[in-house]
Amino acid sequence: MEKRVTFRGWLLPILLIAPQVIISAVFFFYPAGQAIWQSLFIPDPFGLSSQFVGFGNFEFLLSDKFYRKSFLTTAIFSILVTLCSMIPALFLAVIADRLIKGSGVYRTMLIWPYAVAPAVAGVLWLFMFNTRVGVVSWYLGQLGYDWNHVLNGGEAMGLVVVASAWGRISYNFLFFFAALQSVPRSVIEAAAIDGAHFWRRFFGIVLPLITPTAFFLLVVNVVYAFFETFGVIHTITAGGPQQSTTILVYKVFSDGFVGQDLGSSSAQSVILLVVVGLLTVIQFKYVEKRVHY
Amino acid sequence: MAQQHGMVEKRGLGIWMTHAFMILGVLVIFFPIWLAFVASTVTQPEIVKPPMPLWPGDQFWENYSRALFSGVNVPVATMLFNSLVMAIGIAVGKIIISLLSAFAIVYFRFPGRQTFFWMIFITLMLPVEVRIVPTFEVVAGFGMLNSYYGLIFPLIASATATFLFRQFFLTIPDELAEAARVDGARPMRFFWDIVVPMSRTNIAALFVILFIYGWNQYLWPLLITTDPEMNTIVMGIKQMFPSGDDVAEWPVIMATSILAMIPPVIVVVSMQKLFVRGLVDSEK
């Protein structure tokens, strides 16, 4: 879509668009270009010179068992975060949708966690499951379960998943709730008259109608799990134990900043660029015509 | 509404069950925040000897004033101020540059328009997480480490906001621009007198979303603020944990966590309608 009526001149629009273009160029394109360029080199240990290695860094990465493991970790993590945030959200939204009065109050309460930063959420959950002072871990101990996410990789993964999914429940709830509210009542009533009970109506009518929203949320939550959960992992596990919670984004950080391995970190950035690119394309291609609010 | 629901709405026991489920859900979701609040009102010994109490104690002022005015590395008041500058800087900055660039794209035909449009679009695919090392080097090169500029500028270009405004500008009736042109009004006059006032609601909705985005940043401030005086509150909490075997000062840390979530929670809850709208708009 284009405007029919436009203003004349070319200097003014260039000046108007300049701030955004300059900032994008300096802080987005140049660094991204640098990442691609650096991914083709291996710097010497003193950072004085670097040697061109072509796709050497990539070949090394793809054969590196830690990197492959990080891919797998990221996949498991993203799937779990998505499931743990979407299912409870849908459940709550379905219940809230049945209420005529009071759903506003519940909604207000439920959006709180969205405002809590992932890193702060990490601290809250760490506090509950802290091996020394955590309330939940203490009660688990009373029940005979010895919780220790510092040593146990599976428990560490469980904790970062729950802490990451927690704030997203609010977000998903809002979208599911809006979608459910827009399902025409007449359709549901008609089914009810035909004698379809609640679950029958839910799976037969409501769920298909909100599928576009669910699919949209699926993509958005995967993107979130990939790129926005750094704070949770950094505060709770710092990628451990034995790299069992080192997702790809965390590895770029730990190899680049902590390990100072610039070539490898840049190559990882480039791989992530491809991943974001794919996810963005999916988002635009399939999610465009999704909801009818 | 009531009549419309009539047929499928449960009554009696059913409605109570529904409320009970909802309350249970809210309690579970809320529990981590409640626990943090309780921990921020009790003494350190009460926490380190588990199980800690589940009901607030009487150390509220004690812990909060200690956090705010002395903190662990730096007073939390300083970190709150830094976060506020960063969040408002990012939100306002993004809105301004996006309004301007969307106006240019929608209301003008100029050489390179398509190229610039795609250039802005592609920034969607470059989250800070995938370009951390080189972006850090750029910011260091400008001498912007430990500065508000360094905190704000690299996060300020937003394709999302530009698209949102572009989308909205396209719905402004052509007659308005036509009339402005006939009257001989300059484009910037049209921008200030018509476009900006008409975009008020969009601007407000976007502000809510962007404020929270800026406030909740973690990785970027972690990289570029090595000076505790420049720490933001969200990244500063982690810095309050001792390295090694010392015991963390839990009441102060938890008071800081509560302080860190208060501004975004106030913004979200008090501007709920705008927030939901901004959320739905910005994801379109």
Coordinates of C-alpha atoms in Angstrom, one line a residue:
Chain A
M1 CA 0.0 0.0 0.0
E2 CA 1.3 3.4 -0.9
K3 CA 0.1 7.0 -0.3
R4 CA -1.3 8.8 -3.3
V5 CA -0.6 12.2 -1.8
T6 CA 3.0 12.9 -1.0
F7 CA 5.2 15.9 -0.4
R8 CA 7.9 17.0 -2.8
G9 CA 11.6 17.2 -2.1
W10 CA 14.3 14.7 -1.3
L11 CA 16.6 16.4 1.1
L12 CA 14.0 16.6 4.0
P13 CA 13.1 12.9 3.9
I14 CA 16.7 11.9 3.8
L15 CA 17.3 14.0 6.9
L16 CA 14.3 12.5 8.6
I17 CA 15.3 9.0 7.9
A18 CA 19.0 9.6 8.6
P19 CA 19.0 9.1 12.4
Q20 CA 17.6 5.6 12.1
V21 CA 19.7 4.7 9.1
I22 CA 22.9 5.9 10.8
I23 CA 22.2 4.1 14.0
S24 CA 21.3 1.0 12.2
A25 CA 24.5 1.2 10.1
V26 CA 26.8 1.9 13.1
F27 CA 25.3 -0.4 15.7
F28 CA 23.7 -3.1 13.5
F29 CA 25.2 -3.5 10.1
Y30 CA 28.8 -2.8 10.8
P31 CA 28.9 -5.1 13.9
A32 CA 27.1 -7.8 11.9
G33 CA 29.6 -7.4 9.1
Q34 CA 32.4 -7.5 11.5
A35 CA 31.0 -10.8 13.0
I36 CA 30.9 -12.3 9.5
W37 CA 34.4 -11.0 8.7
Q38 CA 36.0 -12.2 12.0
S39 CA 34.4 -15.6 11.6
L40 CA 36.8 -16.2 8.8
F41 CA 39.9 -15.6 10.9
I42 CA 41.7 -17.1 13.8
P43 CA 43.4 -14.3 15.9
D44 CA 46.7 -15.2 17.5
P45 CA 46.7 -15.5 21.3
F46 CA 48.0 -11.9 21.7
G47 CA 45.4 -10.4 19.4
L48 CA 48.2 -8.8 17.3
S49 CA 47.4 -10.5 14.0
S50 CA 45.0 -13.0 12.7
Q51 CA 45.2 -15.7 10.1
F52 CA 42.6 -16.2 7.4
V53 CA 41.1 -19.7 7.7
G54 CA 38.1 -19.5 5.5
F55 CA 35.4 -21.7 6.8
G56 CA 37.8 -23.2 9.3
N57 CA 36.0 -21.8 12.3
F58 CA 32.7 -23.3 11.1
E59 CA 34.2 -26.6 10.3
F60 CA 35.7 -26.7 13.7
L61 CA 32.4 -25.7 15.4
L62 CA 30.3 -28.2 13.6
S63 CA 32.7 -31.0 14.6
D64 CA 33.0 -29.7 18.2
K65 CA 31.0 -31.9 20.5
F66 CA 30.4 -29.1 22.9
Y67 CA 28.9 -27.0 20.2
R68 CA 26.7 -29.8 19.0
K69 CA 25.6 -30.5 22.5
S70 CA 24.7 -26.8 22.8
F71 CA 22.5 -27.1 19.8
L72 CA 20.7 -30.0 21.4
T73 CA 20.5 -28.2 24.7
T74 CA 19.0 -25.2 23.0
A75 CA 16.4 -27.3 21.2
I76 CA 15.3 -29.1 24.3
F77 CA 15.3 -25.8 26.3
S78 CA 13.2 -24.0 23.7
I79 CA 10.6 -26.8 23.3
L80 CA 10.2 -27.1 27.1
V81 CA 10.0 -23.3 27.6
T82 CA 7.4 -23.1 24.9
L83 CA 5.3 -26.0 26.3
C84 CA 5.6 -24.9 29.9
S85 CA 4.5 -21.3 29.0
M86 CA 1.7 -22.1 26.5
I87 CA -0.2 -24.9 28.2
P88 CA -0.8 -23.2 31.6
A89 CA -1.6 -20.0 29.8
L90 CA -4.2 -21.7 27.6
F91 CA -5.6 -23.4 30.6
L92 CA -5.9 -20.1 32.6
A93 CA -7.3 -18.3 29.6
V94 CA -10.0 -21.0 29.0
I95 CA -11.1 -20.6 32.7
A96 CA -11.0 -16.8 32.6
D97 CA -13.1 -16.9 29.4
R98 CA -15.9 -18.7 31.2
L99 CA -16.2 -16.0 33.8
I100 CA -18.5 -13.0 33.2
K101 CA -17.4 -11.1 36.2
G102 CA -14.0 -10.8 37.7
S103 CA -11.9 -11.8 34.8
G104 CA -10.5 -8.3 34.7
V105 CA -9.1 -8.7 38.3
Y106 CA -7.5 -12.0 37.4
R107 CA -6.0 -10.5 34.3
T108 CA -4.5 -7.7 36.2
M109 CA -2.9 -10.1 38.6
L110 CA -1.7 -12.4 35.9
I111 CA 0.2 -9.8 33.9
W112 CA 2.5 -9.0 36.7
P113 CA 5.2 -11.6 35.8
Y114 CA 5.4 -10.2 32.3
A115 CA 6.9 -7.0 33.7
V116 CA 9.5 -8.9 35.7
A117 CA 12.8 -9.0 33.8
P118 CA 14.1 -12.4 33.0
A119 CA 17.2 -11.8 35.1
V120 CA 15.1 -10.8 38.1
A121 CA 12.8 -13.9 37.5
G122 CA 16.0 -15.9 37.6
V123 CA 16.9 -14.5 41.0
L124 CA 13.5 -15.2 42.4
W125 CA 13.5 -18.8 41.3
L126 CA 17.1 -19.2 42.4
F127 CA 16.0 -18.0 45.8
M128 CA 13.2 -20.6 46.0
F129 CA 15.4 -23.5 44.9
N130 CA 18.7 -22.4 46.5
T131 CA 20.4 -25.5 47.9
R132 CA 21.1 -23.8 51.2
V133 CA 18.2 -21.4 51.9
G134 CA 15.6 -22.2 49.3
V135 CA 12.1 -22.8 50.7
V136 CA 11.0 -25.2 47.9
S137 CA 14.3 -27.2 48.0
W138 CA 13.9 -27.4 51.8
Y139 CA 10.4 -28.8 51.6
L140 CA 11.5 -31.2 48.9
G141 CA 14.2 -32.3 51.3
Q142 CA 11.6 -33.0 53.9
L143 CA 9.8 -35.2 51.4
G144 CA 13.0 -37.1 50.9
Y145 CA 14.0 -35.5 47.6
D146 CA 17.5 -34.1 47.6
W147 CA 17.4 -31.1 45.2
N148 CA 20.7 -29.9 43.9
H149 CA 20.6 -28.0 40.6
V150 CA 24.3 -27.0 41.2
L151 CA 25.4 -30.5 40.6
N152 CA 22.5 -32.1 38.7
G153 CA 22.2 -31.1 35.1
G154 CA 18.6 -32.3 34.7
E155 CA 17.5 -30.3 37.7
A156 CA 19.4 -27.2 36.5
M157 CA 17.6 -27.5 33.1
G158 CA 14.2 -27.8 34.9
L159 CA 14.9 -24.7 36.9
V160 CA 15.9 -22.5 34.0
V161 CA 13.0 -23.7 32.0
V162 CA 10.5 -22.9 34.7
A163 CA 12.0 -19.6 35.5
S164 CA 12.0 -18.7 31.8
A165 CA 8.5 -19.9 31.1
W166 CA 7.0 -18.2 34.2
G167 CA 6.9 -14.6 32.8
R168 CA 5.8 -15.8 29.4
I169 CA 2.7 -17.4 30.9
S170 CA 1.3 -13.8 31.3
Y171 CA 2.1 -12.9 27.8
N172 CA 0.6 -16.0 26.3
F173 CA -2.4 -15.7 28.5
L174 CA -3.2 -12.2 27.2
F175 CA -3.1 -13.4 23.6
F176 CA -5.1 -16.6 24.2
F177 CA -7.6 -14.7 26.2
A178 CA -8.1 -12.1 23.5
A179 CA -8.5 -15.0 20.9
L180 CA -11.0 -16.8 23.1
Q181 CA -13.0 -13.7 23.6
S182 CA -13.3 -13.2 19.9
V183 CA -14.8 -16.7 19.2
P184 CA -18.4 -16.0 18.3
R185 CA -20.7 -16.9 21.1
S186 CA -23.4 -17.9 18.7
V187 CA -21.3 -20.8 17.4
I188 CA -20.7 -22.1 20.9
E189 CA -24.3 -21.8 21.8
A190 CA -25.4 -23.6 18.7
A191 CA -23.1 -26.5 19.6
A192 CA -24.4 -26.4 23.2
I193 CA -27.9 -26.7 21.9
D194 CA -26.9 -29.7 19.8
G195 CA -25.8 -31.2 23.1
A196 CA -22.0 -30.9 22.8
H197 CA -20.5 -30.7 26.3
F198 CA -17.7 -28.4 27.3
W199 CA -14.6 -30.4 26.2
R200 CA -16.3 -31.4 23.0
R201 CA -17.0 -27.8 22.2
F202 CA -13.4 -26.9 23.2
F203 CA -11.7 -29.4 21.0
G204 CA -14.2 -29.3 18.1
I205 CA -14.8 -25.6 17.8
V206 CA -12.8 -23.3 20.0
L207 CA -9.4 -24.9 19.5
P208 CA -9.5 -24.8 15.7
L209 CA -10.6 -21.2 15.8
I210 CA -7.7 -20.1 18.0
T211 CA -5.0 -22.2 16.1
P212 CA -3.6 -19.1 14.3
T213 CA -3.0 -17.4 17.6
A214 CA -1.4 -20.6 19.0
F215 CA 0.9 -20.9 16.0
F216 CA 1.9 -17.3 16.3
L217 CA 2.7 -17.8 20.0
L218 CA 4.6 -20.9 19.2
V219 CA 7.0 -19.0 16.9
V220 CA 7.3 -16.0 19.3
N221 CA 8.0 -18.2 22.3
V222 CA 10.7 -20.1 20.4
V223 CA 12.3 -16.8 19.5
Y224 CA 12.1 -15.7 23.1
A225 CA 13.6 -19.0 24.4
F226 CA 16.5 -18.6 21.9
F227 CA 17.4 -15.0 22.5
E228 CA 15.8 -13.4 25.5
T229 CA 16.6 -16.0 28.2
F230 CA 20.2 -15.1 28.7
G231 CA 19.4 -13.3 31.9
V232 CA 17.8 -16.3 33.4
I233 CA 20.6 -18.6 32.6
H234 CA 23.3 -16.2 33.6
T235 CA 21.7 -15.6 37.1
I236 CA 20.8 -19.2 37.9
T237 CA 23.3 -21.6 36.4
A238 CA 25.9 -19.6 34.3
G239 CA 25.5 -22.4 31.8
G240 CA 26.5 -25.2 34.2
P241 CA 26.8 -27.8 35.5
Q242 CA 29.1 -29.2 32.8
Q243 CA 27.5 -26.9 30.2
S244 CA 24.2 -28.7 30.6
T245 CA 22.3 -25.3 30.4
T246 CA 24.6 -23.6 27.9
I247 CA 22.3 -22.5 25.1
L248 CA 23.7 -21.1 21.9
V249 CA 23.4 -17.4 22.9
Y250 CA 25.0 -18.1 26.2
K251 CA 27.9 -19.9 24.4
V252 CA 28.5 -16.8 22.2
F253 CA 28.9 -14.8 25.3
S254 CA 31.0 -17.3 27.3
D255 CA 33.3 -18.1 24.4
G256 CA 33.6 -14.5 23.2
F257 CA 33.8 -12.6 26.5
V258 CA 35.0 -15.1 29.1
G259 CA 37.0 -17.4 26.8
Q260 CA 38.2 -14.6 24.5
D261 CA 37.9 -16.9 21.5
L262 CA 36.9 -14.3 19.0
G263 CA 37.0 -16.4 15.8
S264 CA 34.8 -19.1 17.2
S265 CA 32.4 -16.6 18.9
S266 CA 32.0 -14.7 15.7
A267 CA 31.3 -17.9 13.7
Q268 CA 28.7 -18.8 16.3
S269 CA 27.2 -15.3 15.9
V270 CA 26.9 -15.9 12.2
I271 CA 25.2 -19.3 12.7
L272 CA 22.7 -17.5 15.0
L273 CA 22.2 -14.8 12.4
V274 CA 21.1 -17.6 10.0
V275 CA 18.8 -19.0 12.7
V276 CA 17.2 -15.6 13.4
G277 CA 16.8 -15.0 9.7
L278 CA 14.9 -18.3 9.3
L279 CA 12.7 -17.7 12.3
T280 CA 11.9 -14.2 11.0
V281 CA 11.0 -15.5 7.6
I282 CA 8.7 -18.2 9.2
Q283 CA 7.2 -15.5 11.4
F284 CA 6.4 -13.3 8.4
K285 CA 5.4 -16.0 5.9
Y286 CA 3.1 -18.0 8.0
V287 CA 2.0 -15.8 10.8
E288 CA 1.0 -12.7 8.9
K289 CA -2.7 -13.4 8.4
R290 CA -3.2 -15.0 11.8
V291 CA -5.5 -13.2 14.1
H292 CA -8.8 -11.4 13.7
Y293 CA -9.2 -9.3 16.8
Chain B
M1 CA -23.0 -10.0 27.8
A2 CA -24.9 -11.9 30.5
Q3 CA -27.6 -13.0 28.1
Q4 CA -25.2 -13.9 25.5
H5 CA -23.3 -16.2 27.8
G6 CA -26.5 -17.6 29.3
M7 CA -26.6 -21.0 27.8
V8 CA -23.0 -22.0 28.2
E9 CA -22.1 -20.2 31.4
K10 CA -22.0 -22.5 34.4
R11 CA -23.9 -21.5 37.5
G12 CA -23.8 -22.5 41.2
L13 CA -21.1 -25.0 41.9
G14 CA -19.6 -24.7 38.4
I15 CA -18.9 -21.0 38.7
W16 CA -17.3 -21.5 42.1
M17 CA -15.1 -24.2 40.8
T18 CA -14.0 -21.9 38.0
H19 CA -13.2 -19.1 40.5
A20 CA -11.3 -21.6 42.6
F21 CA -9.2 -22.8 39.7
M22 CA -8.5 -19.2 38.7
I23 CA -7.4 -18.2 42.2
L24 CA -5.2 -21.3 42.5
G25 CA -3.6 -20.3 39.2
V26 CA -3.0 -16.8 40.3
L27 CA -1.5 -18.0 43.7
V28 CA 0.9 -20.3 42.0
I29 CA 2.0 -17.7 39.5
F30 CA 2.3 -15.1 42.2
F31 CA 4.2 -17.2 44.7
P32 CA 7.7 -16.3 43.6
I33 CA 7.0 -12.6 44.0
W34 CA 5.3 -13.1 47.4
L35 CA 8.3 -15.0 48.6
A36 CA 10.7 -12.4 47.5
F37 CA 8.6 -9.7 49.3
V38 CA 8.5 -11.8 52.5
A39 CA 12.3 -12.3 52.3
S40 CA 12.7 -8.5 51.9
T41 CA 11.0 -7.9 55.2
V42 CA 12.8 -10.4 57.5
T43 CA 16.3 -10.7 59.0
Q44 CA 19.2 -12.6 57.4
P45 CA 19.2 -15.3 60.2
E46 CA 15.5 -16.0 59.6
I47 CA 16.4 -16.8 56.0
V48 CA 19.6 -18.8 56.3
K49 CA 17.9 -21.1 58.8
P50 CA 15.4 -22.8 56.6
P51 CA 12.5 -23.0 56.2
M52 CA 12.1 -19.2 56.1
P53 CA 8.7 -17.7 57.2
L54 CA 6.0 -17.3 54.6
W55 CA 4.5 -14.2 56.2
P56 CA 6.2 -10.8 56.1
G57 CA 8.3 -9.7 59.1
D58 CA 9.0 -6.3 60.6
Q59 CA 12.3 -5.4 58.9
F60 CA 10.7 -3.6 55.8
W61 CA 12.2 -0.2 56.4
E62 CA 15.4 -1.6 57.7
N63 CA 16.1 -3.7 54.6
Y64 CA 14.8 -1.3 52.0
S65 CA 16.7 1.7 53.3
R66 CA 19.8 -0.4 53.5
A67 CA 19.4 -1.5 49.9
L68 CA 18.5 2.0 48.6
F69 CA 21.1 4.0 50.4
S70 CA 24.1 1.6 50.9
G71 CA 23.4 -1.5 48.8
V72 CA 26.2 -4.0 48.3
N73 CA 28.6 -2.5 45.7
V74 CA 26.6 0.7 45.1
P75 CA 23.4 2.2 46.5
V76 CA 20.4 0.7 44.7
A77 CA 19.0 4.3 44.4
T78 CA 21.9 4.9 41.9
M79 CA 21.1 1.8 39.9
L80 CA 17.4 2.7 39.9
F81 CA 18.3 6.1 38.4
N82 CA 20.5 4.5 35.8
S83 CA 17.7 2.1 34.8
L84 CA 15.3 5.0 34.6
V85 CA 17.6 7.0 32.3
M86 CA 18.2 4.0 30.1
A87 CA 14.6 2.9 29.9
I88 CA 13.2 6.3 29.1
G89 CA 16.1 7.1 26.8
I90 CA 15.5 3.9 24.8
A91 CA 11.7 4.4 24.7
V92 CA 11.7 8.1 23.8
G93 CA 14.6 7.7 21.4
K94 CA 13.0 4.8 19.5
I95 CA 9.7 6.6 19.3
I96 CA 11.3 9.8 17.9
I97 CA 13.5 8.2 15.3
S98 CA 10.8 5.8 14.2
L99 CA 8.2 8.5 13.9
L100 CA 10.6 10.5 11.7
S101 CA 11.7 7.7 9.5
A102 CA 8.1 6.3 9.1
F103 CA 7.0 9.8 8.1
A104 CA 9.7 10.0 5.5
I105 CA 8.9 6.6 4.1
V106 CA 5.1 7.1 3.9
Y107 CA 4.9 10.8 2.8
F108 CA 7.8 11.2 0.4
R109 CA 9.2 9.6 -2.7
F110 CA 13.0 10.0 -2.7
P111 CA 16.0 8.2 -4.1
G112 CA 16.9 5.1 -2.0
R113 CA 13.6 4.9 -0.3
Q114 CA 13.2 1.2 -0.9
T115 CA 16.8 0.5 0.1
F116 CA 16.4 2.3 3.3
F117 CA 13.1 0.6 4.0
W118 CA 14.7 -2.9 3.6
M119 CA 17.7 -1.8 5.6
I120 CA 15.5 -1.0 8.5
F121 CA 13.6 -4.2 8.0
I122 CA 16.7 -6.3 8.2
T123 CA 17.6 -4.9 11.6
L124 CA 14.8 -7.1 12.9
M125 CA 17.1 -10.0 12.3
L126 CA 20.0 -8.6 14.2
P127 CA 19.2 -8.8 17.9
V128 CA 22.0 -7.6 20.1
E129 CA 22.7 -11.2 21.3
V130 CA 24.1 -12.2 18.0
R131 CA 26.4 -9.3 17.5
I132 CA 27.6 -8.8 21.0
V133 CA 31.4 -8.8 20.5
P134 CA 31.6 -6.5 17.5
T135 CA 29.0 -4.1 18.9
F136 CA 30.9 -4.0 22.1
E137 CA 34.1 -3.1 20.1
V138 CA 32.2 -0.3 18.3
V139 CA 30.9 1.2 21.5
A140 CA 34.3 0.9 23.1
G141 CA 35.8 2.6 20.1
F142 CA 33.5 5.6 20.6
G143 CA 34.6 5.7 24.2
M144 CA 31.0 5.1 25.3
L145 CA 31.7 2.3 27.8
N146 CA 30.2 3.2 31.2
S147 CA 28.0 6.0 29.8
Y148 CA 24.4 6.5 29.2
Y149 CA 25.0 6.9 25.5
G150 CA 26.6 3.5 25.4
L151 CA 23.6 2.0 27.2
I152 CA 21.0 3.7 25.0
F153 CA 22.3 4.1 21.4
P154 CA 23.0 0.5 20.4
L155 CA 19.4 -0.5 21.4
I156 CA 17.6 2.5 19.9
A157 CA 17.0 1.5 16.3
S158 CA 13.7 -0.3 16.1
A159 CA 12.2 -1.8 13.0
T160 CA 9.1 -2.8 14.9
A161 CA 8.3 0.8 15.9
T162 CA 8.9 2.1 12.4
F163 CA 6.6 -0.5 10.9
L164 CA 3.9 0.2 13.5
F165 CA 4.0 3.9 12.7
R166 CA 4.2 3.3 8.9
Q167 CA 1.1 1.1 9.2
F168 CA -0.8 3.7 11.1
F169 CA 0.3 6.6 8.9
L170 CA -1.1 4.7 5.9
T171 CA -4.6 4.8 7.5
I172 CA -4.5 8.6 7.9
P173 CA -6.9 10.0 5.2
D174 CA -5.2 11.4 2.1
E175 CA -7.6 14.4 2.3
L176 CA -5.7 15.7 5.3
A177 CA -2.4 15.8 3.5
E178 CA -4.1 17.2 0.4
A179 CA -5.6 20.0 2.4
A180 CA -2.3 20.8 4.1
R181 CA -0.6 20.9 0.7
V182 CA -3.3 23.2 -0.8
D183 CA -2.9 25.5 2.2
G184 CA 0.8 25.6 1.4
A185 CA 1.7 24.0 4.8
R186 CA 5.2 22.7 5.0
P187 CA 5.6 18.9 5.5
M188 CA 7.0 19.4 9.0
R189 CA 4.1 21.5 10.0
F190 CA 1.7 18.8 8.8
F191 CA 3.8 16.3 10.8
W192 CA 3.5 18.3 14.0
D193 CA 0.0 19.6 13.7
I194 CA -1.7 16.5 12.2
V195 CA 0.4 13.3 12.3
V196 CA 1.8 13.5 15.8
P197 CA -1.4 14.4 17.5
M198 CA -3.3 11.6 15.6
S199 CA -0.6 9.1 16.7
R200 CA -1.0 9.8 20.4
T201 CA -2.5 6.5 21.4
N202 CA 0.0 4.6 19.3
I203 CA 2.8 6.5 20.9
A204 CA 1.6 5.9 24.4
A205 CA 1.0 2.1 23.8
L206 CA 4.5 1.8 22.3
F207 CA 6.0 3.7 25.1
V208 CA 4.7 1.2 27.6
I209 CA 6.2 -1.7 25.7
L210 CA 9.5 0.0 25.0
F211 CA 9.9 1.2 28.5
I212 CA 9.7 -2.4 29.8
Y213 CA 12.0 -3.5 27.0
G214 CA 14.6 -1.0 28.1
W215 CA 14.2 -1.5 31.8
N216 CA 14.6 -5.3 31.5
Q217 CA 17.8 -5.3 29.5
Y218 CA 20.4 -7.5 31.0
L219 CA 23.2 -8.6 28.7
W220 CA 24.0 -5.2 27.2
P221 CA 24.5 -3.3 30.5
L222 CA 26.4 -6.3 31.8
L223 CA 28.9 -6.0 29.0
I224 CA 29.4 -2.2 28.9
T225 CA 29.1 -1.1 32.5
T226 CA 32.1 -2.2 34.4
D227 CA 31.9 0.7 36.8
P228 CA 29.3 -0.2 39.5
E229 CA 28.2 3.5 39.5
M230 CA 26.8 2.9 36.0
N231 CA 25.1 -0.5 36.7
T232 CA 21.4 -0.8 36.0
I233 CA 19.3 -2.4 38.7
V234 CA 18.3 -5.5 36.6
M235 CA 21.9 -6.4 35.9
G236 CA 23.1 -5.1 39.3
I237 CA 21.3 -7.7 41.3
K238 CA 23.5 -10.5 40.1
Q239 CA 26.5 -8.5 41.1
M240 CA 25.3 -8.4 44.6
F241 CA 25.9 -12.1 45.0
P242 CA 29.3 -12.8 46.6
S243 CA 31.8 -14.8 44.7
G244 CA 33.1 -17.8 46.5
D245 CA 31.6 -19.2 49.7
D246 CA 30.3 -16.1 51.5
V247 CA 26.6 -16.1 52.2
A248 CA 24.5 -13.7 50.1
E249 CA 22.8 -10.9 51.9
W250 CA 19.4 -12.2 51.0
P251 CA 17.1 -9.6 52.6
V252 CA 18.9 -6.8 50.7
I253 CA 19.1 -8.7 47.5
M254 CA 15.4 -9.5 47.6
A255 CA 14.5 -5.9 48.5
T256 CA 16.4 -4.9 45.4
S257 CA 14.6 -7.5 43.3
I258 CA 11.3 -6.1 44.5
L259 CA 12.5 -2.5 43.7
A260 CA 13.6 -3.7 40.3
M261 CA 10.2 -4.9 39.4
I262 CA 8.1 -2.1 40.8
P263 CA 8.5 0.5 38.0
P264 CA 7.6 -1.9 35.1
V265 CA 4.8 -3.4 37.1
I266 CA 3.3 0.0 37.8
V267 CA 3.6 0.9 34.1
V268 CA 2.0 -2.3 33.0
V269 CA -0.8 -2.4 35.6
S270 CA -1.7 1.2 35.5
M271 CA -1.7 1.4 31.7
Q272 CA -3.1 -2.0 31.2
K273 CA -5.3 -1.1 28.2
L274 CA -2.5 0.7 26.4
F275 CA -0.2 -2.1 27.3
V276 CA -2.4 -4.9 25.8
R277 CA -2.9 -2.8 22.7
G278 CA 0.8 -2.1 22.4
L279 CA 1.6 -5.7 22.7
V280 CA -0.9 -6.8 20.1
D281 CA 0.1 -4.0 17.7
S282 CA 3.9 -4.4 18.1
E283 CA 3.6 -8.2 17.3
K284 CA 1.6 -7.7 14.2

